[in-house]
PDB file of C-alpha atoms in Angstrom:
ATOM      1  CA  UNK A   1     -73.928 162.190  60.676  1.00 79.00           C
ATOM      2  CA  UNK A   2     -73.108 161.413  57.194  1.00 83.00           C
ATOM      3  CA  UNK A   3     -69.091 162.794  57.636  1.00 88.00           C
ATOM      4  CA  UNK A   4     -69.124 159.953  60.410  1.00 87.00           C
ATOM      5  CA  UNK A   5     -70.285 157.300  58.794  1.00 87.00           C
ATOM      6  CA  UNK A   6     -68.172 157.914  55.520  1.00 90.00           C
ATOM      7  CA  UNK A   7     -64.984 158.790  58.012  1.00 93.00           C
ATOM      8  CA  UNK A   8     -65.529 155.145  59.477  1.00 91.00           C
ATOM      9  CA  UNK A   9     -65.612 153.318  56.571  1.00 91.00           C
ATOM     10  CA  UNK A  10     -62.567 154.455  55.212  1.00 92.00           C
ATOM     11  CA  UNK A  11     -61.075 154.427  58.654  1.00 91.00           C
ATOM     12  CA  UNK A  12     -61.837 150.862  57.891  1.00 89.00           C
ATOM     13  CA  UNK A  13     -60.871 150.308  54.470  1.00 90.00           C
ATOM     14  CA  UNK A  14     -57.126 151.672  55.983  1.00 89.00           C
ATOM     15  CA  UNK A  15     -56.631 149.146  58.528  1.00 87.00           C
ATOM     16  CA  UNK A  16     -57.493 146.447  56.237  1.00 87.00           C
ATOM     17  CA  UNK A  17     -55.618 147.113  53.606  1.00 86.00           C
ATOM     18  CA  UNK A  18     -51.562 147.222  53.063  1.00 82.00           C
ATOM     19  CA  UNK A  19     -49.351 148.651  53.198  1.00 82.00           C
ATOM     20  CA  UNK A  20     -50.263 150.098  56.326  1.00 79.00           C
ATOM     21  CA  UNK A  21     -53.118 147.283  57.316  1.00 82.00           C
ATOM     22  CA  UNK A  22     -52.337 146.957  61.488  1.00 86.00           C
ATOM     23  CA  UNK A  23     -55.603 144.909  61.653  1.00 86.00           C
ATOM     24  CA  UNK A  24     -54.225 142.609  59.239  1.00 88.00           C
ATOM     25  CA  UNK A  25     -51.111 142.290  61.202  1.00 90.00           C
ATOM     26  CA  UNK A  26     -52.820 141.806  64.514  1.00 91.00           C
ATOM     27  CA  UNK A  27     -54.789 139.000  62.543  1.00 89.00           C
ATOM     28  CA  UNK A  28     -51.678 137.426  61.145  1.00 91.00           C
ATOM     29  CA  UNK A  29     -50.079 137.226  64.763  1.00 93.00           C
ATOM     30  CA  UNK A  30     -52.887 135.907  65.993  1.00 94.00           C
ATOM     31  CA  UNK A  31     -53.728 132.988  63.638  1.00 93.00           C
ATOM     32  CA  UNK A  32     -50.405 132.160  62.518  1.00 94.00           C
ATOM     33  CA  UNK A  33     -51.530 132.884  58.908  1.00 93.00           C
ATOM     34  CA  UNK A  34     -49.248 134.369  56.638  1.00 93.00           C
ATOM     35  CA  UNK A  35     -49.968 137.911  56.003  1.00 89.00           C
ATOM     36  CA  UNK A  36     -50.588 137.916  52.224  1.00 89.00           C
ATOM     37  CA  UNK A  37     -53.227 135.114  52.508  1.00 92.00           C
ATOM     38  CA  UNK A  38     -55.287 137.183  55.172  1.00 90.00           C
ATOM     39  CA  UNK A  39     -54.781 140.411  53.034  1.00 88.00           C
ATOM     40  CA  UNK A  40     -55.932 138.179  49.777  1.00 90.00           C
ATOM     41  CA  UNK A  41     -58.661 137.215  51.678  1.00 90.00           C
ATOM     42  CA  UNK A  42     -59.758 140.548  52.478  1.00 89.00           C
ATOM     43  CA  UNK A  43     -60.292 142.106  49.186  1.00 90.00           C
ATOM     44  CA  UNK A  44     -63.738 140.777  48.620  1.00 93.00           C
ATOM     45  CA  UNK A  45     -64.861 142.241  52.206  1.00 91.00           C
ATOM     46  CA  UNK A  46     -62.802 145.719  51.283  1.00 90.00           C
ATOM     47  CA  UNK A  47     -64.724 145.949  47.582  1.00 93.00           C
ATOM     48  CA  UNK A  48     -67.945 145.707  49.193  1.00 93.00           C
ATOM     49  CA  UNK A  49     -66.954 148.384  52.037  1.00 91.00           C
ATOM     50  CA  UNK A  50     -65.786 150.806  49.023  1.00 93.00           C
ATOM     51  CA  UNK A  51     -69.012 150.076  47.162  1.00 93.00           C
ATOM     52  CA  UNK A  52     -71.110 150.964  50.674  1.00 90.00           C
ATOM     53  CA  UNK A  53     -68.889 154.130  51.282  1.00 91.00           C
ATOM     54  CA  UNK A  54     -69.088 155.805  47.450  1.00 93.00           C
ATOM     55  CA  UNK A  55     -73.231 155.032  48.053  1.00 91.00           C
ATOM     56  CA  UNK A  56     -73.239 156.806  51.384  1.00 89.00           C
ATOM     57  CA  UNK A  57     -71.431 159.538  50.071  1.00 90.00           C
ATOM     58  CA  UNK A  58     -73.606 160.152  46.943  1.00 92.00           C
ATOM     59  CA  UNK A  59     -76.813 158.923  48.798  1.00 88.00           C
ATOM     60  CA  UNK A  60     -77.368 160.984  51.867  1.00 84.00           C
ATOM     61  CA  UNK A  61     -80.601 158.946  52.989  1.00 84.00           C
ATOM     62  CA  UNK A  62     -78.823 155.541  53.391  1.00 81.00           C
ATOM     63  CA  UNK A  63     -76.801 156.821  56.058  1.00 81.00           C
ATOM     64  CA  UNK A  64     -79.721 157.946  58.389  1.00 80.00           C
ATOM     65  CA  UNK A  65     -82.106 155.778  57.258  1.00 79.00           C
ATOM     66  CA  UNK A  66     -81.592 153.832  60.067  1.00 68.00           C
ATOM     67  CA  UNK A  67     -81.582 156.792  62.444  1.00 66.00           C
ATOM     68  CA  UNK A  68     -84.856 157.860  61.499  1.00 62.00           C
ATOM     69  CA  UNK A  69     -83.517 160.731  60.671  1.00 51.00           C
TER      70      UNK A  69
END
């Protein structure tokens, strides 16, 4: 359970970020934004899912906590 959780978030963390970032392209189409704002606006959001992935991986219990496992 814990290698899926951690395997998400960074699955995650890759499609927000650039170079490779297809979420943030998808995003850009969509709005009309230009890429680098929507990728500049995404660092706060990809900090916190870094922080949240290095925790699950070094604290087992907050990934099945809400499993009741």
């Amino acid at each position: 359970l814990q290698y899926g959780v951690v395997m998400t978030m960074a699955l995650i963390i890759g499609l927000t970020t650039p170079p490779v970032g297809s979420s943030l392209y998808v995003m850009a189409s969509m709005t009309g934004l230009p890429f680098l704002n929507i990728a500049k606006k995404m660092l706060p959001f990809t900090f916190c899912y870094v922080v949240a992935m290095v925790l699950c991986i070094f604290f087992e219990p907050l990934c099945t906590i809400l499993v009741g496992g």
